[in-house]
Amino acid sequence: MDLVKAVALIALGSALLWGCGVEVLAWSRRRRRGVRTVGTVVGHRSAGSPGTMQRSGVFEFTTENGQVVQASSSLSTPRGPKIGTRIPVVYDPADPAGTADRPGVLAFKMVALLPVMLAIGTALAVYGITFLM
């Protein structure tokens, strides 16, 4: 039974650490190649399960080459941003729709969420390894 717990904890911790690595790479790529522009909130997207009051903003912006792109923020709040609000947006020109978000959201993820996820992932993996010893 201890082996199953150890493998599960190590796998979960490793998955969290892998996710942190993916976020750091995406953030680094956006820092090097990111383009800043201004977008407009055009709607909301419900986050989570039906009945949840969390919404994220759907915004529209125009890339440097004139392509109109619609994307949604990875941050959800109870009310969501007001439709028509102009917001700053940063995106990677290689994938504008997949990488666009508000600079403040990206900074929050790196400064507040990433260290917590790194700590939890490391703790789970190390705790799992102690089951093997």
mmCIF file with all atom_site columns, C-alpha atoms in Angstrom:
data_model
loop_
_atom_site.group_PDB
_atom_site.id
_atom_site.type_symbol
_atom_site.label_atom_id
_atom_site.label_alt_id
_atom_site.label_comp_id
_atom_site.label_asym_id
_atom_site.label_entity_id
_atom_site.label_seq_id
_atom_site.pdbx_PDB_ins_code
_atom_site.Cartn_x
_atom_site.Cartn_y
_atom_site.Cartn_z
_atom_site.occupancy
_atom_site.B_iso_or_equiv
_atom_site.pdbx_formal_charge
_atom_site.auth_seq_id
_atom_site.auth_comp_id
_atom_site.auth_asym_id
_atom_site.auth_atom_id
_atom_site.pdbx_PDB_model_num
ATOM 1   C CA . MET A 1 1   ? 0.000   0.000  0.000   1.00 0.00 ? 1   MET A CA 1
ATOM 2   C CA . ASP A 1 2   ? 2.868   2.371  0.761   1.00 0.00 ? 2   ASP A CA 1
ATOM 3   C CA . LEU A 1 3   ? 4.208   1.848  -2.760  1.00 0.00 ? 3   LEU A CA 1
ATOM 4   C CA . VAL A 1 4   ? 0.876   2.919  -4.271  1.00 0.00 ? 4   VAL A CA 1
ATOM 5   C CA . LYS A 1 5   ? 0.795   6.036  -2.062  1.00 0.00 ? 5   LYS A CA 1
ATOM 6   C CA . ALA A 1 6   ? 4.395   6.841  -2.933  1.00 0.00 ? 6   ALA A CA 1
ATOM 7   C CA . VAL A 1 7   ? 3.806   6.521  -6.678  1.00 0.00 ? 7   VAL A CA 1
ATOM 8   C CA . ALA A 1 8   ? 0.602   8.581  -6.476  1.00 0.00 ? 8   ALA A CA 1
ATOM 9   C CA . LEU A 1 9   ? 2.270   11.368 -4.484  1.00 0.00 ? 9   LEU A CA 1
ATOM 10  C CA . ILE A 1 10  ? 5.333   11.431 -6.727  1.00 0.00 ? 10  ILE A CA 1
ATOM 11  C CA . ALA A 1 11  ? 3.131   11.486 -9.849  1.00 0.00 ? 11  ALA A CA 1
ATOM 12  C CA . LEU A 1 12  ? 0.944   14.302 -8.514  1.00 0.00 ? 12  LEU A CA 1
ATOM 13  C CA . GLY A 1 13  ? 3.947   16.331 -7.358  1.00 0.00 ? 13  GLY A CA 1
ATOM 14  C CA . SER A 1 14  ? 5.680   15.778 -10.687 1.00 0.00 ? 14  SER A CA 1
ATOM 15  C CA . ALA A 1 15  ? 2.577   16.862 -12.597 1.00 0.00 ? 15  ALA A CA 1
ATOM 16  C CA . LEU A 1 16  ? 2.433   20.104 -10.609 1.00 0.00 ? 16  LEU A CA 1
ATOM 17  C CA . LEU A 1 17  ? 6.146   20.732 -11.191 1.00 0.00 ? 17  LEU A CA 1
ATOM 18  C CA . TRP A 1 18  ? 5.748   19.999 -14.914 1.00 0.00 ? 18  TRP A CA 1
ATOM 19  C CA . GLY A 1 19  ? 2.839   22.461 -15.086 1.00 0.00 ? 19  GLY A CA 1
ATOM 20  C CA . CYS A 1 20  ? 4.981   25.103 -13.374 1.00 0.00 ? 20  CYS A CA 1
ATOM 21  C CA . GLY A 1 21  ? 7.725   24.506 -15.931 1.00 0.00 ? 21  GLY A CA 1
ATOM 22  C CA . VAL A 1 22  ? 5.253   24.943 -18.792 1.00 0.00 ? 22  VAL A CA 1
ATOM 23  C CA . GLU A 1 23  ? 4.032   28.228 -17.285 1.00 0.00 ? 23  GLU A CA 1
ATOM 24  C CA . VAL A 1 24  ? 7.596   29.520 -16.826 1.00 0.00 ? 24  VAL A CA 1
ATOM 25  C CA . LEU A 1 25  ? 8.449   28.678 -20.445 1.00 0.00 ? 25  LEU A CA 1
ATOM 26  C CA . ALA A 1 26  ? 5.291   30.390 -21.728 1.00 0.00 ? 26  ALA A CA 1
ATOM 27  C CA . TRP A 1 27  ? 5.994   33.434 -19.564 1.00 0.00 ? 27  TRP A CA 1
ATOM 28  C CA . SER A 1 28  ? 9.603   33.574 -20.761 1.00 0.00 ? 28  SER A CA 1
ATOM 29  C CA . ARG A 1 29  ? 8.507   33.289 -24.396 1.00 0.00 ? 29  ARG A CA 1
ATOM 30  C CA . ARG A 1 30  ? 5.979   36.086 -23.899 1.00 0.00 ? 30  ARG A CA 1
ATOM 31  C CA . ARG A 1 31  ? 8.639   38.268 -22.238 1.00 0.00 ? 31  ARG A CA 1
ATOM 32  C CA . ARG A 1 32  ? 10.959  37.843 -25.229 1.00 0.00 ? 32  ARG A CA 1
ATOM 33  C CA . ARG A 1 33  ? 8.477   37.907 -28.106 1.00 0.00 ? 33  ARG A CA 1
ATOM 34  C CA . GLY A 1 34  ? 5.365   39.388 -26.532 1.00 0.00 ? 34  GLY A CA 1
ATOM 35  C CA . VAL A 1 35  ? 3.589   42.282 -28.147 1.00 0.00 ? 35  VAL A CA 1
ATOM 36  C CA . ARG A 1 36  ? 1.577   44.714 -26.072 1.00 0.00 ? 36  ARG A CA 1
ATOM 37  C CA . THR A 1 37  ? -1.630  46.198 -27.380 1.00 0.00 ? 37  THR A CA 1
ATOM 38  C CA . VAL A 1 38  ? -5.038  47.342 -26.163 1.00 0.00 ? 38  VAL A CA 1
ATOM 39  C CA . GLY A 1 39  ? -8.148  45.190 -26.379 1.00 0.00 ? 39  GLY A CA 1
ATOM 40  C CA . THR A 1 40  ? -11.814 45.660 -25.639 1.00 0.00 ? 40  THR A CA 1
ATOM 41  C CA . VAL A 1 41  ? -13.936 43.416 -23.405 1.00 0.00 ? 41  VAL A CA 1
ATOM 42  C CA . VAL A 1 42  ? -16.691 42.024 -25.646 1.00 0.00 ? 42  VAL A CA 1
ATOM 43  C CA . GLY A 1 43  ? -18.269 39.423 -23.382 1.00 0.00 ? 43  GLY A CA 1
ATOM 44  C CA . HIS A 1 44  ? -17.891 36.929 -20.546 1.00 0.00 ? 44  HIS A CA 1
ATOM 45  C CA . ARG A 1 45  ? -17.202 33.232 -20.265 1.00 0.00 ? 45  ARG A CA 1
ATOM 46  C CA . SER A 1 46  ? -18.439 31.246 -17.278 1.00 0.00 ? 46  SER A CA 1
ATOM 47  C CA . ALA A 1 47  ? -15.686 29.462 -15.424 1.00 0.00 ? 47  ALA A CA 1
ATOM 48  C CA . GLY A 1 48  ? -16.170 26.192 -13.614 1.00 0.00 ? 48  GLY A CA 1
ATOM 49  C CA . SER A 1 49  ? -19.365 24.247 -13.255 1.00 0.00 ? 49  SER A CA 1
ATOM 50  C CA . PRO A 1 50  ? -22.861 25.479 -14.154 1.00 0.00 ? 50  PRO A CA 1
ATOM 51  C CA . GLY A 1 51  ? -24.278 27.742 -11.490 1.00 0.00 ? 51  GLY A CA 1
ATOM 52  C CA . THR A 1 52  ? -20.843 29.077 -10.553 1.00 0.00 ? 52  THR A CA 1
ATOM 53  C CA . MET A 1 53  ? -20.705 32.834 -10.325 1.00 0.00 ? 53  MET A CA 1
ATOM 54  C CA . GLN A 1 54  ? -17.139 33.039 -11.653 1.00 0.00 ? 54  GLN A CA 1
ATOM 55  C CA . ARG A 1 55  ? -16.694 34.707 -15.057 1.00 0.00 ? 55  ARG A CA 1
ATOM 56  C CA . SER A 1 56  ? -13.684 35.671 -17.113 1.00 0.00 ? 56  SER A CA 1
ATOM 57  C CA . GLY A 1 57  ? -13.558 38.432 -19.649 1.00 0.00 ? 57  GLY A CA 1
ATOM 58  C CA . VAL A 1 58  ? -13.618 37.717 -23.366 1.00 0.00 ? 58  VAL A CA 1
ATOM 59  C CA . PHE A 1 59  ? -11.662 40.410 -25.150 1.00 0.00 ? 59  PHE A CA 1
ATOM 60  C CA . GLU A 1 60  ? -10.948 41.316 -28.735 1.00 0.00 ? 60  GLU A CA 1
ATOM 61  C CA . PHE A 1 61  ? -7.812  42.954 -30.103 1.00 0.00 ? 61  PHE A CA 1
ATOM 62  C CA . THR A 1 62  ? -6.049  43.529 -33.399 1.00 0.00 ? 62  THR A CA 1
ATOM 63  C CA . THR A 1 63  ? -2.572  42.083 -33.960 1.00 0.00 ? 63  THR A CA 1
ATOM 64  C CA . GLU A 1 64  ? 0.293   43.963 -35.612 1.00 0.00 ? 64  GLU A CA 1
ATOM 65  C CA . ASN A 1 65  ? -0.568  42.359 -38.969 1.00 0.00 ? 65  ASN A CA 1
ATOM 66  C CA . GLY A 1 66  ? -4.243  43.392 -38.759 1.00 0.00 ? 66  GLY A CA 1
ATOM 67  C CA . GLN A 1 67  ? -5.758  40.079 -37.634 1.00 0.00 ? 67  GLN A CA 1
ATOM 68  C CA . VAL A 1 68  ? -8.720  40.521 -35.259 1.00 0.00 ? 68  VAL A CA 1
ATOM 69  C CA . VAL A 1 69  ? -8.427  38.007 -32.418 1.00 0.00 ? 69  VAL A CA 1
ATOM 70  C CA . GLN A 1 70  ? -10.827 37.051 -29.650 1.00 0.00 ? 70  GLN A CA 1
ATOM 71  C CA . ALA A 1 71  ? -9.446  35.464 -26.481 1.00 0.00 ? 71  ALA A CA 1
ATOM 72  C CA . SER A 1 72  ? -10.469 35.024 -22.870 1.00 0.00 ? 72  SER A CA 1
ATOM 73  C CA . SER A 1 73  ? -8.537  35.798 -19.730 1.00 0.00 ? 73  SER A CA 1
ATOM 74  C CA . SER A 1 74  ? -7.292  32.991 -17.524 1.00 0.00 ? 74  SER A CA 1
ATOM 75  C CA . LEU A 1 75  ? -8.475  34.954 -14.461 1.00 0.00 ? 75  LEU A CA 1
ATOM 76  C CA . SER A 1 76  ? -12.093 34.641 -13.419 1.00 0.00 ? 76  SER A CA 1
ATOM 77  C CA . THR A 1 77  ? -13.880 36.833 -10.887 1.00 0.00 ? 77  THR A CA 1
ATOM 78  C CA . PRO A 1 78  ? -17.441 36.907 -9.554  1.00 0.00 ? 78  PRO A CA 1
ATOM 79  C CA . ARG A 1 79  ? -18.526 39.820 -11.767 1.00 0.00 ? 79  ARG A CA 1
ATOM 80  C CA . GLY A 1 80  ? -16.004 39.780 -14.591 1.00 0.00 ? 80  GLY A CA 1
ATOM 81  C CA . PRO A 1 81  ? -14.838 42.957 -16.324 1.00 0.00 ? 81  PRO A CA 1
ATOM 82  C CA . LYS A 1 82  ? -17.396 45.400 -17.678 1.00 0.00 ? 82  LYS A CA 1
ATOM 83  C CA . ILE A 1 83  ? -18.205 44.945 -21.392 1.00 0.00 ? 83  ILE A CA 1
ATOM 84  C CA . GLY A 1 84  ? -16.749 47.773 -23.446 1.00 0.00 ? 84  GLY A CA 1
ATOM 85  C CA . THR A 1 85  ? -13.800 48.319 -21.100 1.00 0.00 ? 85  THR A CA 1
ATOM 86  C CA . ARG A 1 86  ? -10.469 48.818 -22.857 1.00 0.00 ? 86  ARG A CA 1
ATOM 87  C CA . ILE A 1 87  ? -7.743  46.655 -21.304 1.00 0.00 ? 87  ILE A CA 1
ATOM 88  C CA . PRO A 1 88  ? -4.033  46.109 -21.885 1.00 0.00 ? 88  PRO A CA 1
ATOM 89  C CA . VAL A 1 89  ? -3.215  42.812 -23.609 1.00 0.00 ? 89  VAL A CA 1
ATOM 90  C CA . VAL A 1 90  ? 0.051   40.990 -24.243 1.00 0.00 ? 90  VAL A CA 1
ATOM 91  C CA . TYR A 1 91  ? 0.352   38.134 -26.740 1.00 0.00 ? 91  TYR A CA 1
ATOM 92  C CA . ASP A 1 92  ? 2.889   36.008 -28.608 1.00 0.00 ? 92  ASP A CA 1
ATOM 93  C CA . PRO A 1 93  ? 2.658   36.720 -32.371 1.00 0.00 ? 93  PRO A CA 1
ATOM 94  C CA . ALA A 1 94  ? 3.185   33.016 -33.102 1.00 0.00 ? 94  ALA A CA 1
ATOM 95  C CA . ASP A 1 95  ? -0.140  32.175 -31.353 1.00 0.00 ? 95  ASP A CA 1
ATOM 96  C CA . PRO A 1 96  ? -2.127  35.334 -30.549 1.00 0.00 ? 96  PRO A CA 1
ATOM 97  C CA . ALA A 1 97  ? -5.387  33.626 -29.556 1.00 0.00 ? 97  ALA A CA 1
ATOM 98  C CA . GLY A 1 98  ? -3.711  30.971 -27.416 1.00 0.00 ? 98  GLY A CA 1
ATOM 99  C CA . THR A 1 99  ? -1.324  33.242 -25.523 1.00 0.00 ? 99  THR A CA 1
ATOM 100 C CA . ALA A 1 100 ? -3.171  36.549 -25.112 1.00 0.00 ? 100 ALA A CA 1
ATOM 101 C CA . ASP A 1 101 ? -3.967  37.732 -21.624 1.00 0.00 ? 101 ASP A CA 1
ATOM 102 C CA . ARG A 1 102 ? -3.830  40.781 -19.422 1.00 0.00 ? 102 ARG A CA 1
ATOM 103 C CA . PRO A 1 103 ? -0.295  41.627 -18.189 1.00 0.00 ? 103 PRO A CA 1
ATOM 104 C CA . GLY A 1 104 ? -1.515  41.852 -14.587 1.00 0.00 ? 104 GLY A CA 1
ATOM 105 C CA . VAL A 1 105 ? -2.974  38.350 -14.754 1.00 0.00 ? 105 VAL A CA 1
ATOM 106 C CA . LEU A 1 106 ? 0.292   36.962 -16.089 1.00 0.00 ? 106 LEU A CA 1
ATOM 107 C CA . ALA A 1 107 ? 2.270   38.743 -13.359 1.00 0.00 ? 107 ALA A CA 1
ATOM 108 C CA . PHE A 1 108 ? -0.116  37.434 -10.671 1.00 0.00 ? 108 PHE A CA 1
ATOM 109 C CA . LYS A 1 109 ? 0.334   33.880 -11.926 1.00 0.00 ? 109 LYS A CA 1
ATOM 110 C CA . MET A 1 110 ? 4.131   34.207 -11.811 1.00 0.00 ? 110 MET A CA 1
ATOM 111 C CA . VAL A 1 111 ? 4.439   36.060 -8.497  1.00 0.00 ? 111 VAL A CA 1
ATOM 112 C CA . ALA A 1 112 ? 1.631   34.596 -6.395  1.00 0.00 ? 112 ALA A CA 1
ATOM 113 C CA . LEU A 1 113 ? 0.512   31.263 -7.833  1.00 0.00 ? 113 LEU A CA 1
ATOM 114 C CA . LEU A 1 114 ? 3.708   29.777 -9.241  1.00 0.00 ? 114 LEU A CA 1
ATOM 115 C CA . PRO A 1 115 ? 5.688   29.758 -5.954  1.00 0.00 ? 115 PRO A CA 1
ATOM 116 C CA . VAL A 1 116 ? 2.771   28.088 -4.155  1.00 0.00 ? 116 VAL A CA 1
ATOM 117 C CA . MET A 1 117 ? 2.409   25.421 -6.856  1.00 0.00 ? 117 MET A CA 1
ATOM 118 C CA . LEU A 1 118 ? 6.176   24.820 -6.857  1.00 0.00 ? 118 LEU A CA 1
ATOM 119 C CA . ALA A 1 119 ? 6.147   24.379 -3.081  1.00 0.00 ? 119 ALA A CA 1
ATOM 120 C CA . ILE A 1 120 ? 3.168   22.009 -3.135  1.00 0.00 ? 120 ILE A CA 1
ATOM 121 C CA . GLY A 1 121 ? 4.579   19.979 -6.030  1.00 0.00 ? 121 GLY A CA 1
ATOM 122 C CA . THR A 1 122 ? 7.983   19.678 -4.399  1.00 0.00 ? 122 THR A CA 1
ATOM 123 C CA . ALA A 1 123 ? 6.467   18.756 -1.033  1.00 0.00 ? 123 ALA A CA 1
ATOM 124 C CA . LEU A 1 124 ? 4.263   16.040 -2.549  1.00 0.00 ? 124 LEU A CA 1
ATOM 125 C CA . ALA A 1 125 ? 7.119   14.543 -4.556  1.00 0.00 ? 125 ALA A CA 1
ATOM 126 C CA . VAL A 1 126 ? 9.512   14.574 -1.590  1.00 0.00 ? 126 VAL A CA 1
ATOM 127 C CA . TYR A 1 127 ? 6.851   13.133 0.716   1.00 0.00 ? 127 TYR A CA 1
ATOM 128 C CA . GLY A 1 128 ? 6.193   10.376 -1.828  1.00 0.00 ? 128 GLY A CA 1
ATOM 129 C CA . ILE A 1 129 ? 9.907   9.597  -2.012  1.00 0.00 ? 129 ILE A CA 1
ATOM 130 C CA . THR A 1 130 ? 10.046  9.226  1.786   1.00 0.00 ? 130 THR A CA 1
ATOM 131 C CA . PHE A 1 131 ? 7.471   6.394  1.484   1.00 0.00 ? 131 PHE A CA 1
ATOM 132 C CA . LEU A 1 132 ? 9.986   4.522  -0.665  1.00 0.00 ? 132 LEU A CA 1
ATOM 133 C CA . MET A 1 133 ? 12.770  4.759  1.904   1.00 0.00 ? 133 MET A CA 1
#
